[in-house]
């Protein structure tokens, strides 16, 4: 068991640039404060917010606000737990490394590989979504060609340095943030009749209650709405992984954790509230054009569809960029802990885990191929079998925090700069809510919830069996390695 990666500000490669087998300098502190700030803000805004919200509105009506509020609260609580652990011990493995120590090597191995699997499938989904938009603008290039281009460009970006990833993500996330903020301001003015020159007669707070009530499809639709929106929140944990490559990881994690409440409140609840106030929830244009395009159209804003396509494309590229970064850093951490090939833990002189990046993008290319060749069989299986990983990750974070609080408090209580509220009661309540959502998914046949959870559980079971077998047959780390693991991580916690 090697210790967690050591951060370096300089790129001295002991083996020299010409030695492909040499261990590089480790990950480097190449992310600036402005990068981390925008990654934290933009990471919680996925393309799913723009694309998937219309189905949620159609299902729950204005009550979708309660669905977003429920999931948003869940994310805030989970991020608080993760922030507590990551502020005490910032690492590129984030929750996987914490689970490794708190619950055992089997937990770190399982959740790490499941998370990696989730993001490499997301690469294919987002590359295809971006290719559809780009082909509409420039049809001379086929859709598969655009998917290849965006994957290659962002792979090159990630291979240069962590700073180049941060710079691209700074601008991608910045566009998303500015676009949503402008939408909330303009839409809010229209809702209250304060936007001159815009015909918005159907806008108003009355849309929340006048079309069948606030819950036109009953209270049960709130839970169905939860299933439809929960996956659009995946990505909020990226800031804790990226913080490990910043100059002040502890400060970055603390800042990201403390700001999660207003980020969720403003960008999710704020923008969705504007949508359901601008238009009746049962407006045909929401289902036909998408919620945000329909809202912009209702304000008479010209080329609303193309404006939203640009914003969605930016979100897709942001998700691709961060997805490749996140998958590669998780692979790097797994390699560091002996749970993946050692080559994954090697870095270039610039602190880039080249092999981990190339391995991740290679699987992404394979998934893109499956999407075009076998969209309704192999690719559909990949998407559904990774669909519930977000909830698995959050559940593991809950159980890890229950154990890690005691470890940190015993070894370095001064490192508890971020604390989970009402520990351990609120942690248990959060875990219970996640289990309830997973159980409720089994009853959802209309939106493929049952299929998603069953296939995800199947893949999780396979990975878990591999983890246990590795440990039993001696191919992986065993309980005998635990003292060494704890000694290595204890030194990091103490060093700060």
XYZ file of N, CA and C in Angstrom, residues 367-478:
336
model
N -17.557 2.992 -25.914
C -18.960 3.246 -25.603
C -19.629 4.065 -26.702
N -18.905 5.037 -27.270
C -19.446 5.813 -28.391
C -19.740 4.889 -29.570
N -18.819 3.962 -29.852
C -19.030 2.992 -30.926
C -20.293 2.169 -30.682
N -20.469 1.715 -29.448
C -21.661 0.940 -29.107
C -22.932 1.774 -29.296
N -22.825 3.073 -29.020
C -23.988 3.945 -29.156
C -24.450 4.037 -30.603
N -23.499 4.025 -31.522
C -23.864 4.118 -32.934
C -24.189 2.750 -33.552
N -23.512 1.707 -33.061
C -23.682 0.383 -33.645
C -24.790 -0.419 -32.965
N -24.857 -0.347 -31.624
C -25.845 -1.123 -30.871
C -26.541 -0.227 -29.845
N -27.268 0.801 -30.310
C -27.850 1.777 -29.383
C -28.923 1.206 -28.459
N -29.663 0.219 -28.934
C -30.785 -0.308 -28.154
C -30.463 -1.588 -27.397
N -29.198 -1.990 -27.428
C -28.843 -3.218 -26.710
C -27.638 -2.967 -25.799
N -26.434 -3.001 -26.376
C -25.223 -2.864 -25.564
C -25.146 -1.494 -24.894
N -25.354 -0.430 -25.675
C -25.223 0.908 -25.100
C -26.315 1.183 -24.079
N -27.525 0.718 -24.365
C -28.620 0.899 -23.421
C -28.312 0.199 -22.104
N -27.679 -0.968 -22.197
C -27.274 -1.682 -20.983
C -26.240 -0.870 -20.200
N -25.263 -0.289 -20.903
C -24.229 0.502 -20.237
C -24.837 1.697 -19.503
N -25.765 2.379 -20.170
C -26.378 3.566 -19.573
C -27.212 3.186 -18.353
N -28.053 2.179 -18.507
C -28.922 1.784 -17.399
C -28.135 1.187 -16.228
N -27.098 0.423 -16.549
C -26.347 -0.242 -15.480
C -25.462 0.723 -14.702
N -25.265 1.925 -15.225
C -24.484 2.933 -14.496
C -25.390 4.005 -13.898
N -26.684 3.901 -14.163
C -27.612 4.969 -13.798
C -27.755 5.241 -12.321
N -27.677 4.206 -11.494
C -27.892 4.383 -10.057
C -26.596 4.561 -9.277
N -25.480 4.649 -9.980
C -24.184 4.774 -9.303
C -24.135 6.018 -8.416
N -24.774 7.113 -8.859
C -24.788 8.339 -8.053
C -25.328 8.062 -6.656
N -26.424 7.328 -6.586
C -27.024 7.021 -5.288
C -26.140 6.077 -4.477
N -25.485 5.127 -5.155
C -24.546 4.228 -4.457
C -23.402 5.029 -3.836
N -22.880 5.984 -4.608
C -21.776 6.825 -4.127
C -22.212 7.596 -2.890
N -23.379 8.214 -2.962
C -23.870 9.007 -1.836
C -24.080 8.144 -0.602
N -24.566 6.925 -0.798
C -24.799 6.029 0.339
C -23.472 5.633 0.994
N -22.468 5.343 0.172
C -21.146 4.995 0.697
C -20.538 6.179 1.447
N -20.751 7.393 0.949
C -20.255 8.580 1.645
C -20.861 8.669 3.043
N -22.147 8.366 3.153
C -22.816 8.403 4.459
C -22.147 7.437 5.441
N -21.987 6.194 5.025
C -21.432 5.194 5.929
C -19.947 5.448 6.212
N -19.243 6.003 5.237
C -17.827 6.336 5.461
C -17.699 7.444 6.495
N -18.565 8.446 6.404
C -18.475 9.571 7.326
C -18.778 9.151 8.759
N -19.687 8.203 8.922
C -19.997 7.709 10.263
C -18.749 7.158 10.949
N -17.899 6.497 10.188
C -16.687 5.903 10.726
C -15.523 6.902 10.761
N -15.392 7.706 9.700
C -14.250 8.610 9.595
C -14.284 9.718 10.638
N -15.476 10.141 11.054
C -15.555 11.173 12.090
C -14.816 10.704 13.344
N -15.014 9.441 13.704
C -14.354 8.908 14.901
C -12.842 8.812 14.701
N -12.420 8.415 13.508
C -10.987 8.281 13.234
C -10.292 9.638 13.289
N -10.875 10.625 12.608
C -10.262 11.957 12.568
C -10.256 12.582 13.955
N -11.356 12.403 14.668
C -11.456 12.991 15.998
C -10.418 12.401 16.951
N -10.115 11.104 16.765
C -9.138 10.439 17.632
C -7.708 10.815 17.275
N -7.438 11.058 15.974
C -6.074 11.265 15.516
C -5.699 12.728 15.327
N -6.613 13.522 14.772
C -6.295 14.930 14.475
C -7.564 15.765 14.529
N -8.123 15.962 15.718
C -9.394 16.686 15.842
C -9.334 18.115 15.305
N -8.137 18.682 15.255
C -8.024 20.050 14.734
C -8.316 20.121 13.238
N -8.327 18.971 12.567
C -8.599 18.948 11.141
C -10.092 18.894 10.832
N -10.928 18.849 11.845
C -12.381 18.863 11.633
C -12.845 20.307 11.432
N -12.369 20.907 10.350
C -12.728 22.299 10.053
C -14.118 22.393 9.433
N -14.593 21.299 8.871
C -15.959 21.204 8.371
C -16.616 20.048 9.114
N -17.779 20.299 9.697
C -18.452 19.248 10.457
C -19.860 19.016 9.924
N -20.234 17.745 9.838
C -21.596 17.383 9.479
C -22.531 17.796 10.604
N -23.656 18.391 10.220
C -24.613 18.845 11.222
C -25.287 17.655 11.915
N -25.564 17.809 13.203
C -26.336 16.843 13.997
C -25.826 15.416 13.831
N -24.510 15.269 13.788
C -23.912 13.934 13.699
C -24.233 13.149 14.970
N -24.595 11.856 14.856
C -24.713 11.047 13.636
C -26.144 10.947 13.111
N -27.083 11.650 13.757
C -28.501 11.457 13.450
C -28.855 11.871 12.027
N -28.345 13.024 11.603
C -28.665 13.495 10.256
C -27.983 12.637 9.198
N -26.838 12.074 9.522
C -26.168 11.156 8.589
C -27.014 9.908 8.386
N -27.518 9.348 9.492
C -28.382 8.167 9.382
C -29.669 8.489 8.628
N -30.230 9.661 8.878
C -31.463 10.054 8.187
C -31.228 10.198 6.683
N -30.069 10.750 6.316
C -29.732 10.894 4.899
C -29.574 9.529 4.240
N -28.887 8.623 4.915
C -28.713 7.271 4.382
C -30.070 6.585 4.210
N -30.957 6.776 5.169
C -32.290 6.172 5.084
C -33.066 6.723 3.889
N -32.935 8.026 3.624
C -33.619 8.630 2.486
C -33.088 8.073 1.172
N -31.790 7.884 1.086
C -31.208 7.324 -0.138
C -31.702 5.898 -0.355
N -31.731 5.111 0.709
C -32.228 3.736 0.599
C -33.696 3.743 0.166
N -34.476 4.691 0.698
C -35.882 4.801 0.317
C -36.021 5.109 -1.175
N -35.195 6.038 -1.671
C -35.257 6.386 -3.106
C -34.890 5.180 -3.962
N -33.858 4.439 -3.541
C -33.473 3.236 -4.278
C -34.616 2.223 -4.289
N -35.273 2.077 -3.142
C -36.400 1.161 -3.079
C -37.569 1.618 -3.937
N -37.814 2.922 -3.935
C -38.921 3.467 -4.731
C -38.659 3.284 -6.222
N -37.391 3.295 -6.595
C -37.061 3.080 -8.010
C -37.537 1.711 -8.489
N -37.572 0.760 -7.589
C -38.019 -0.588 -7.965
C -39.492 -0.619 -8.348
N -40.250 0.374 -7.911
C -41.672 0.425 -8.250
C -41.940 1.218 -9.522
N -40.906 1.847 -10.047
C -41.066 2.718 -11.215
C -40.835 1.942 -12.502
N -41.907 1.589 -13.155
C -41.800 0.899 -14.447
C -42.029 1.857 -15.617
N -42.642 3.009 -15.341
C -42.970 3.954 -16.408
C -41.742 4.669 -16.948
N -40.780 4.971 -16.052
C -39.586 5.718 -16.466
C -38.318 4.867 -16.362
N -38.456 3.569 -16.445
C -37.326 2.623 -16.446
C -36.530 2.633 -15.142
N -37.154 3.105 -14.067
C -36.451 3.126 -12.789
C -36.086 1.742 -12.305
N -37.036 0.796 -12.448
C -36.779 -0.574 -11.990
C -35.633 -1.192 -12.775
N -35.637 -1.028 -14.090
C -34.571 -1.595 -14.903
C -33.219 -0.995 -14.541
N -33.203 0.313 -14.322
C -31.952 0.996 -13.971
C -31.380 0.474 -12.662
N -32.224 0.366 -11.636
C -31.714 -0.061 -10.339
C -31.286 -1.524 -10.361
N -32.032 -2.370 -11.070
C -31.678 -3.786 -11.108
C -30.362 -4.014 -11.852
N -30.186 -3.340 -12.984
C -28.943 -3.495 -13.743
C -27.765 -2.880 -12.994
N -28.008 -1.745 -12.344
C -26.939 -1.122 -11.561
C -26.532 -2.006 -10.389
N -27.512 -2.628 -9.741
C -27.213 -3.546 -8.646
C -26.448 -4.761 -9.144
N -26.777 -5.211 -10.359
C -26.069 -6.348 -10.943
C -24.591 -6.022 -11.150
N -24.320 -4.878 -11.759
C -22.937 -4.465 -11.991
C -22.216 -4.240 -10.667
N -22.903 -3.617 -9.705
C -22.296 -3.380 -8.395
C -21.954 -4.700 -7.708
N -22.841 -5.697 -7.854
C -22.594 -6.999 -7.244
C -21.374 -7.673 -7.859
N -21.239 -7.559 -9.184
C -20.092 -8.155 -9.869
C -18.794 -7.514 -9.387
N -18.780 -6.179 -9.307
C -17.581 -5.473 -8.855
C -17.267 -5.832 -7.399
N -18.302 -5.933 -6.579
C -18.109 -6.269 -5.174
C -17.534 -7.677 -5.012
N -18.031 -8.611 -5.815
C -17.513 -9.982 -5.768
C -16.034 -9.998 -6.149
N -15.679 -9.249 -7.195
C -14.276 -9.171 -7.613
C -13.421 -8.620 -6.477
N -13.925 -7.580 -5.801
C -13.179 -6.974 -4.695
C -12.948 -7.981 -3.575
N -13.992 -8.710 -3.216
C -13.872 -9.677 -2.122
C -12.950 -10.824 -2.507
N -13.092 -11.324 -3.732
C -12.248 -12.431 -4.196
C -10.789 -12.000 -4.222
N -10.511 -10.786 -4.725
C -9.132 -10.287 -4.752
C -8.523 -10.280 -3.351
N -9.333 -9.848 -2.400
C -8.830 -9.766 -1.034
C -8.609 -11.159 -0.446
N -9.518 -12.091 -0.759
C -9.422 -13.436 -0.190
C -8.245 -14.220 -0.758
N -8.030 -14.101 -2.079
C -6.975 -14.899 -2.715
C -5.617 -14.216 -2.648
N -5.571 -13.013 -2.083
C -4.288 -12.343 -1.918
C -3.900 -11.470 -3.076
N -4.813 -11.300 -4.057
C -4.475 -10.451 -5.196
C -4.622 -8.981 -4.883
N -5.349 -8.689 -3.805
C -5.514 -7.292 -3.430
C -5.046 -7.087 -2.012
N -5.333 -5.918 -1.461
C -4.933 -5.656 -0.089
C -5.853 -6.381 0.873
N -5.326 -6.799 1.987
C -6.105 -7.530 2.976
C -6.171 -6.742 4.264
